[in-house]
Amino acid sequence: MNNTIKLVFFALTIFALLYVYHITSPRNVEPVLPIVTSDAVEEACPVKNFVFVKTHKTGSSTMSNILLRYCENHRLNLLLGGYPTGTEYHYLPTKFYPPPPPGESYNAFVMHANYNYNFLRSKLPQDTKFFTIVRHPVSRYISGFRFFKSHKNYDKEDFDHSIQKHLKANKEYLVSTTQCEGCQNIMNSVAVDLGFNFNKYFRSKNKTLEVEKFIANLDQELELVLVMEYFDLSLVLLARQFCWTFEDIAYLKSLESASKPHVSEETKAMIFDFQKIDAAIYDYYNKTFWNKISKEEGIFEDLEKFQRYNEATKDKCVSQKKVGNFQFTMQYELTEFGKNDFQCLAMTSRVLPFVHLLEKRNQGIHSDGPHQSGMLTLDDVYKNRDTS
């Protein structure tokens, strides 16, 4: 009798272990399925034509890595323009963009640039979906102030004090001038990236109305606005609306800061007061985000599944992470499996070397000559990884 009980207990234990493996293994977790609505049925699914309006210090490098991998895995044509010098900090210049391959079209744009809807619409198919991501303006400013080393221009020994000095030095910003010293990619930078006209705002007698009109116009162009504070939930929402899978949205954090500096509540209040345009944009799209979430049946169950899948993917690809040499951000060390897996290698690549590799590939320059499939190889990605 005792032996029978032991056998039953052993069988139940094995069954339980197999079940846990089944629900946590990346190969067996169910893909994200869209909530099908009358509108979704009429649209192309999955979405393969899209523009990601990349904003600074909002998790957009992680998002760009996801999208670059998606484009490569699905053999999509990326609209590239000599990034970053040809697009970042600039309005999109037409001279940098050659025509797509004969008989094909561009499918996606995911680079930093001053957003220009009409230009991008002219380069991509009519069913192209536009989306972006926002972040609370205070935490975004702090992240940018450190990442771009702005504190070194003030008091590098006291980060909190250096922010106060920076803000006080620009106290006339949007009061008597649109100029802001040391503010690039820091002050109201989401508004800058989304194409906000600061000169028009500055001259306007009704500044609140200018911001409202700007947001209303964005609403007509953007299919979706994600929120960095809810990054995983944002990805699941994106996957549902674009009919993508967990594999499509799996990620490792790009440019993750190694530590967070202390910033006082007084300084945070000062930062917020300078970020009124970004604050209005964030407040509006945070509300629209949660409005969309409220209509997505079962999305939190999908969120739990995705987080298990993503954690299992990370364990498969990465053995550890440590502080790297690039802007005091974290660097991943690959497992033996990860060193021989395209997705793992690509996930641990920074956006800039990844884009440069894609540009070389598009020009027919590969490590070992042209590829019959037109896809990047493990050797391509491994040799061009930025491990700084």
Coordinates of C-alpha atoms in Angstrom, one line a residue:
M1 CA 0.0 0.0 0.0
N2 CA 2.8 2.4 0.9
N3 CA 4.5 1.7 -2.4
T4 CA 1.3 2.5 -4.3
I5 CA 1.0 5.8 -2.4
K6 CA 4.6 6.6 -3.2
L7 CA 4.1 5.9 -6.9
V8 CA 1.0 8.1 -7.0
F9 CA 2.8 10.9 -5.2
F10 CA 5.8 10.6 -7.6
A11 CA 3.5 10.7 -10.6
L12 CA 1.7 13.7 -9.3
T13 CA 5.0 15.5 -8.7
I14 CA 6.2 14.8 -12.2
F15 CA 2.9 16.0 -13.6
A16 CA 3.1 19.2 -11.6
L17 CA 6.7 19.9 -12.8
L18 CA 5.7 19.3 -16.4
Y19 CA 2.8 21.6 -16.0
V20 CA 5.0 24.4 -14.6
Y21 CA 7.4 23.9 -17.5
H22 CA 4.6 24.0 -20.0
I23 CA 3.2 27.3 -18.8
T24 CA 6.6 29.0 -18.4
S25 CA 8.6 27.8 -21.3
P26 CA 8.9 30.4 -24.1
R27 CA 8.1 27.8 -26.7
N28 CA 4.8 26.9 -25.1
V29 CA 3.3 30.2 -23.8
E30 CA 0.4 31.1 -26.0
P31 CA 0.9 34.1 -28.2
V32 CA -1.0 37.3 -27.6
L33 CA -4.3 37.1 -29.5
P34 CA -6.2 40.3 -30.5
I35 CA -9.5 41.1 -29.0
V36 CA -11.4 41.0 -32.3
T37 CA -13.8 43.9 -32.8
S38 CA -15.8 45.0 -35.8
D39 CA -13.2 47.6 -36.6
A40 CA -10.3 45.1 -36.3
V41 CA -11.8 42.6 -38.6
E42 CA -11.7 45.0 -41.5
E43 CA -8.0 45.9 -41.0
A44 CA -4.8 44.1 -42.1
C45 CA -3.7 41.7 -39.4
P46 CA -0.9 41.4 -38.3
V47 CA 0.1 45.0 -38.8
K48 CA 3.3 45.3 -40.9
N49 CA 3.3 48.9 -41.8
F50 CA 4.0 51.3 -38.9
V51 CA 5.7 54.4 -37.7
F52 CA 7.1 54.6 -34.2
V53 CA 7.5 58.3 -33.3
K54 CA 10.6 57.9 -31.1
T55 CA 10.8 60.2 -28.1
H56 CA 13.9 60.8 -25.9
K57 CA 14.3 59.0 -22.5
T58 CA 10.9 57.3 -22.5
G59 CA 12.0 53.6 -23.0
S60 CA 12.0 54.3 -26.7
S61 CA 15.4 52.6 -27.3
T62 CA 14.0 49.4 -25.9
M63 CA 11.0 49.8 -28.1
S64 CA 13.1 50.5 -31.1
N65 CA 15.0 47.3 -30.5
I66 CA 11.7 45.4 -30.4
L67 CA 10.7 47.0 -33.7
L68 CA 14.0 46.5 -35.5
R69 CA 13.9 42.8 -34.6
Y70 CA 10.3 42.6 -35.8
C71 CA 11.2 44.2 -39.1
E72 CA 14.2 41.9 -39.6
N73 CA 12.2 38.8 -38.6
H74 CA 9.4 39.6 -41.1
R75 CA 11.7 41.0 -43.8
L76 CA 10.2 44.5 -43.8
N77 CA 11.8 47.5 -45.5
L78 CA 12.9 50.1 -43.0
L79 CA 13.0 53.7 -43.9
L80 CA 16.5 54.7 -42.9
G81 CA 18.3 58.0 -43.4
G82 CA 21.8 58.1 -42.2
Y83 CA 20.8 57.7 -38.6
P84 CA 21.5 59.5 -36.3
T85 CA 23.1 62.5 -38.2
G86 CA 20.4 62.5 -40.9
T87 CA 17.4 62.3 -38.6
E88 CA 18.0 62.9 -35.0
Y89 CA 17.5 66.5 -33.8
H90 CA 16.3 67.3 -37.4
Y91 CA 13.2 67.6 -39.5
L92 CA 13.1 64.7 -42.0
P93 CA 15.1 65.7 -45.1
T94 CA 13.9 64.0 -48.3
K95 CA 17.4 63.9 -49.9
F96 CA 18.5 61.1 -47.5
Y97 CA 15.8 58.6 -48.6
P98 CA 16.3 56.6 -51.8
P99 CA 13.3 54.8 -53.3
P100 CA 12.5 51.3 -51.9
P101 CA 13.4 48.1 -53.8
P102 CA 11.6 47.8 -57.2
G103 CA 8.0 46.6 -56.8
E104 CA 8.1 47.1 -53.0
S105 CA 7.4 49.8 -50.5
Y106 CA 8.9 51.0 -47.2
N107 CA 7.1 49.4 -44.2
A108 CA 8.4 51.1 -41.1
F109 CA 10.2 54.1 -39.6
V110 CA 11.4 53.8 -36.0
M111 CA 14.2 56.4 -35.7
H112 CA 14.6 59.6 -33.7
A113 CA 13.4 62.6 -35.7
N114 CA 11.3 65.7 -35.4
Y115 CA 7.9 64.2 -36.2
N116 CA 6.5 65.1 -39.7
Y117 CA 3.3 63.2 -40.4
N118 CA 2.8 64.4 -44.0
F119 CA 6.4 63.4 -45.0
L120 CA 6.2 60.0 -43.4
R121 CA 2.7 59.4 -44.8
S122 CA 4.1 60.1 -48.3
K123 CA 6.8 57.5 -47.9
L124 CA 4.8 54.6 -46.4
P125 CA 1.6 52.7 -47.4
Q126 CA -1.8 54.2 -46.7
D127 CA -2.6 51.6 -44.0
T128 CA 0.4 52.6 -41.9
K129 CA -0.2 52.8 -38.2
F130 CA 1.4 55.6 -36.2
F131 CA 2.2 55.3 -32.5
T132 CA 4.5 56.7 -29.8
I133 CA 5.4 56.5 -26.1
V134 CA 5.3 59.1 -23.3
R135 CA 6.8 59.3 -19.8
H136 CA 6.1 61.5 -16.8
P137 CA 7.9 64.7 -17.5
V138 CA 9.7 64.9 -14.1
S139 CA 11.3 61.4 -14.3
R140 CA 12.0 61.9 -18.0
Y141 CA 13.9 65.2 -17.3
I142 CA 15.9 63.6 -14.5
S143 CA 16.8 60.6 -16.7
G144 CA 17.8 62.9 -19.6
F145 CA 19.7 65.3 -17.4
R146 CA 21.9 62.5 -16.2
F147 CA 22.2 60.5 -19.4
F148 CA 23.3 63.6 -21.4
K149 CA 25.6 64.6 -18.6
S150 CA 24.1 68.0 -18.3
H151 CA 25.0 68.1 -14.6
K152 CA 28.7 68.4 -15.5
N153 CA 27.9 72.0 -16.7
Y154 CA 26.7 73.0 -13.2
D155 CA 27.7 71.2 -10.0
K156 CA 28.7 67.6 -10.8
E157 CA 29.2 66.8 -7.1
D158 CA 25.6 67.4 -6.2
F159 CA 23.1 66.1 -8.7
D160 CA 20.1 67.7 -7.1
H161 CA 21.8 71.1 -6.7
S162 CA 23.0 70.9 -10.4
I163 CA 19.3 70.6 -11.6
Q164 CA 18.3 73.6 -9.5
K165 CA 21.2 75.6 -11.0
H166 CA 20.1 74.5 -14.5
L167 CA 16.5 75.6 -14.0
K168 CA 17.4 78.9 -12.4
A169 CA 19.8 79.7 -15.3
N170 CA 16.8 79.2 -17.7
K171 CA 14.2 81.0 -15.6
E172 CA 13.1 83.1 -18.7
Y173 CA 12.4 80.0 -20.8
L174 CA 9.0 80.4 -22.4
V175 CA 8.5 83.6 -20.4
S176 CA 10.6 86.0 -22.5
T177 CA 12.4 83.6 -24.8
T178 CA 12.1 80.2 -26.4
Q179 CA 15.9 79.6 -25.9
C180 CA 16.9 77.2 -23.3
E181 CA 20.6 76.5 -22.5
G182 CA 21.6 72.9 -22.1
C183 CA 18.0 71.8 -22.7
Q184 CA 18.2 69.6 -25.8
N185 CA 16.4 66.3 -25.2
I186 CA 15.6 67.4 -21.7
M187 CA 13.2 70.3 -21.5
N188 CA 9.7 69.5 -22.9
S189 CA 11.5 67.1 -25.1
V190 CA 8.4 64.9 -25.9
A191 CA 6.8 68.0 -27.3
V192 CA 9.9 68.7 -29.4
D193 CA 10.1 65.1 -30.7
L194 CA 6.4 65.2 -31.6
G195 CA 6.8 68.4 -33.7
F196 CA 5.4 71.1 -31.3
N197 CA 5.8 74.6 -32.7
F198 CA 7.4 76.5 -29.7
N199 CA 7.7 79.8 -31.6
K200 CA 3.9 79.8 -32.4
Y201 CA 3.2 78.9 -28.7
F202 CA 5.4 81.7 -27.4
R203 CA 3.7 84.3 -29.6
S204 CA 0.2 83.0 -28.8
K205 CA -2.1 85.0 -26.5
N206 CA -3.8 81.7 -25.5
K207 CA -1.1 79.2 -24.8
T208 CA -3.4 76.6 -23.3
L209 CA -5.4 76.6 -26.5
E210 CA -2.2 76.1 -28.6
V211 CA -1.4 73.0 -26.6
E212 CA -5.0 71.6 -26.8
K213 CA -5.0 72.1 -30.6
F214 CA -1.7 70.3 -30.9
I215 CA -2.9 67.3 -28.9
A216 CA -6.2 67.2 -30.9
N217 CA -4.2 67.1 -34.1
L218 CA -2.0 64.3 -32.8
D219 CA -5.1 62.4 -31.9
Q220 CA -6.1 62.4 -35.6
E221 CA -2.7 60.9 -36.6
L222 CA -1.7 58.5 -33.8
E223 CA -3.2 55.1 -33.6
L224 CA -1.8 54.4 -30.1
V225 CA 0.2 56.2 -27.4
L226 CA 2.0 53.9 -24.9
V227 CA 3.1 54.9 -21.4
M228 CA 6.6 54.0 -20.1
E229 CA 5.4 53.6 -16.5
Y230 CA 3.3 50.7 -17.7
F231 CA 5.7 49.4 -20.2
D232 CA 4.8 45.7 -20.2
L233 CA 1.1 46.5 -20.2
S234 CA 1.7 48.9 -23.1
L235 CA 3.4 46.1 -25.1
V236 CA 0.6 43.7 -24.5
L237 CA -1.9 46.4 -25.7
L238 CA 0.3 47.0 -28.8
A239 CA 0.4 43.3 -29.5
R240 CA -3.3 43.0 -29.3
Q241 CA -4.0 45.9 -31.5
F242 CA -1.3 44.9 -34.0
C243 CA -2.0 41.2 -33.9
W244 CA 1.6 40.4 -32.7
T245 CA 2.8 37.6 -30.5
F246 CA 4.8 37.4 -27.3
E247 CA 7.9 36.6 -29.3
D248 CA 7.4 39.8 -31.3
I249 CA 7.4 42.0 -28.2
A250 CA 9.9 40.1 -26.0
Y251 CA 12.7 42.5 -24.8
L252 CA 15.6 43.3 -22.6
K253 CA 15.9 46.8 -21.3
S254 CA 18.1 49.0 -23.5
L255 CA 20.2 51.8 -21.9
E256 CA 19.1 50.9 -18.4
S257 CA 20.6 53.2 -15.9
A258 CA 22.9 51.5 -13.3
S259 CA 21.7 53.7 -10.5
K260 CA 19.2 56.4 -9.7
P261 CA 20.4 59.7 -8.3
H262 CA 18.6 61.4 -5.4
V263 CA 16.3 64.3 -6.3
S264 CA 14.4 66.2 -3.7
E265 CA 10.7 66.9 -3.8
E266 CA 11.4 70.6 -4.0
T267 CA 13.5 70.1 -7.1
K268 CA 10.9 67.8 -8.7
A269 CA 8.3 70.5 -8.2
M270 CA 10.6 73.0 -10.0
I271 CA 11.2 70.5 -12.9
F272 CA 7.4 70.0 -13.3
D273 CA 6.8 73.8 -13.4
F274 CA 9.2 74.0 -16.4
Q275 CA 7.6 71.0 -18.2
K276 CA 4.0 72.3 -18.6
I277 CA 3.7 71.3 -22.3
D278 CA 5.0 67.8 -21.8
A279 CA 2.8 67.6 -18.6
A280 CA -0.3 68.3 -20.7
I281 CA 0.7 65.7 -23.3
Y282 CA 1.4 63.1 -20.6
D283 CA -1.8 63.8 -18.7
Y284 CA -4.0 63.5 -21.8
Y285 CA -2.4 60.3 -23.1
N286 CA -2.1 58.6 -19.8
K287 CA -5.9 59.0 -19.6
T288 CA -6.5 57.7 -23.1
F289 CA -4.2 54.8 -22.4
W290 CA -6.3 53.6 -19.4
N291 CA -9.5 54.2 -21.4
K292 CA -8.2 51.7 -24.0
I293 CA -7.1 49.3 -21.3
S294 CA -10.6 49.3 -19.8
K295 CA -12.0 48.1 -23.1
E296 CA -9.6 45.1 -23.4
E297 CA -11.1 42.0 -21.9
G298 CA -8.6 39.7 -20.3
I299 CA -5.6 41.9 -20.9
F300 CA -4.3 41.5 -17.4
E301 CA -4.3 37.8 -17.8
D302 CA -2.3 38.2 -21.0
L303 CA 0.0 40.6 -19.1
E304 CA 0.9 37.9 -16.6
K305 CA 1.5 35.3 -19.4
F306 CA 3.7 37.8 -21.2
Q307 CA 5.8 38.6 -18.1
R308 CA 6.4 34.9 -17.5
Y309 CA 7.4 34.4 -21.1
N310 CA 9.7 37.4 -21.1
E311 CA 11.4 36.4 -17.9
A312 CA 11.9 32.9 -19.3
T313 CA 13.4 34.4 -22.5
K314 CA 15.7 36.6 -20.4
D315 CA 16.9 33.6 -18.4
K316 CA 17.5 31.7 -21.6
C317 CA 19.5 34.5 -23.2
V318 CA 21.4 36.3 -20.4
S319 CA 23.6 35.0 -17.6
Q320 CA 24.0 38.3 -15.8
K321 CA 24.2 42.1 -16.3
K322 CA 26.8 44.6 -15.1
V323 CA 27.6 48.2 -15.4
G324 CA 29.0 49.0 -18.8
N325 CA 31.1 51.9 -20.1
F326 CA 28.4 53.6 -22.1
Q327 CA 26.7 56.4 -20.1
F328 CA 26.7 54.2 -16.9
T329 CA 24.1 51.9 -18.3
M330 CA 23.8 48.2 -17.8
Q331 CA 25.5 45.7 -20.1
Y332 CA 24.3 42.1 -20.6
E333 CA 26.4 39.0 -20.7
L334 CA 25.0 36.2 -22.9
T335 CA 24.6 32.6 -22.0
E336 CA 26.1 30.0 -24.3
F337 CA 22.7 29.5 -25.8
G338 CA 22.3 33.3 -26.2
K339 CA 25.6 33.6 -28.1
N340 CA 24.2 31.3 -30.8
D341 CA 20.7 32.7 -31.0
F342 CA 19.7 35.6 -33.3
Q343 CA 17.0 36.9 -31.0
C344 CA 19.2 36.9 -27.9
L345 CA 22.0 38.6 -29.8
A346 CA 19.7 41.2 -31.3
M347 CA 18.0 41.9 -28.0
T348 CA 21.3 42.8 -26.3
S349 CA 22.4 45.1 -29.2
R350 CA 22.1 48.8 -28.8
V351 CA 20.0 50.6 -31.4
L352 CA 22.7 52.6 -33.1
P353 CA 25.1 49.6 -34.0
F354 CA 22.0 47.6 -35.0
V355 CA 20.8 50.3 -37.4
H356 CA 24.3 50.7 -38.8
L357 CA 24.4 47.0 -39.5
L358 CA 21.0 47.2 -41.2
E359 CA 22.2 50.1 -43.3
K360 CA 25.3 48.1 -44.4
R361 CA 23.1 45.1 -45.2
N362 CA 20.8 47.3 -47.3
Q363 CA 23.9 48.5 -49.2
G364 CA 24.9 44.9 -49.9
I365 CA 27.8 44.9 -47.4
H366 CA 27.9 41.7 -45.2
S367 CA 30.5 39.9 -43.2
D368 CA 30.7 37.0 -45.6
G369 CA 29.2 38.5 -48.8
P370 CA 25.5 38.8 -49.8
H371 CA 23.0 36.5 -48.2
Q372 CA 20.6 34.6 -50.3
S373 CA 17.8 35.2 -47.8
G374 CA 18.6 38.9 -47.4
M375 CA 18.5 38.3 -43.6
L376 CA 21.2 39.2 -41.1
T377 CA 23.2 36.2 -39.8
L378 CA 24.5 35.4 -36.3
D379 CA 27.9 36.4 -37.4
D380 CA 26.7 39.8 -38.6
V381 CA 25.0 40.6 -35.3
Y382 CA 27.7 39.2 -33.1
K383 CA 30.5 41.1 -34.7
N384 CA 28.5 44.3 -34.7
R385 CA 27.3 44.2 -31.1
D386 CA 28.2 47.2 -29.0
T387 CA 29.5 45.6 -25.8
S388 CA 30.7 48.9 -24.2

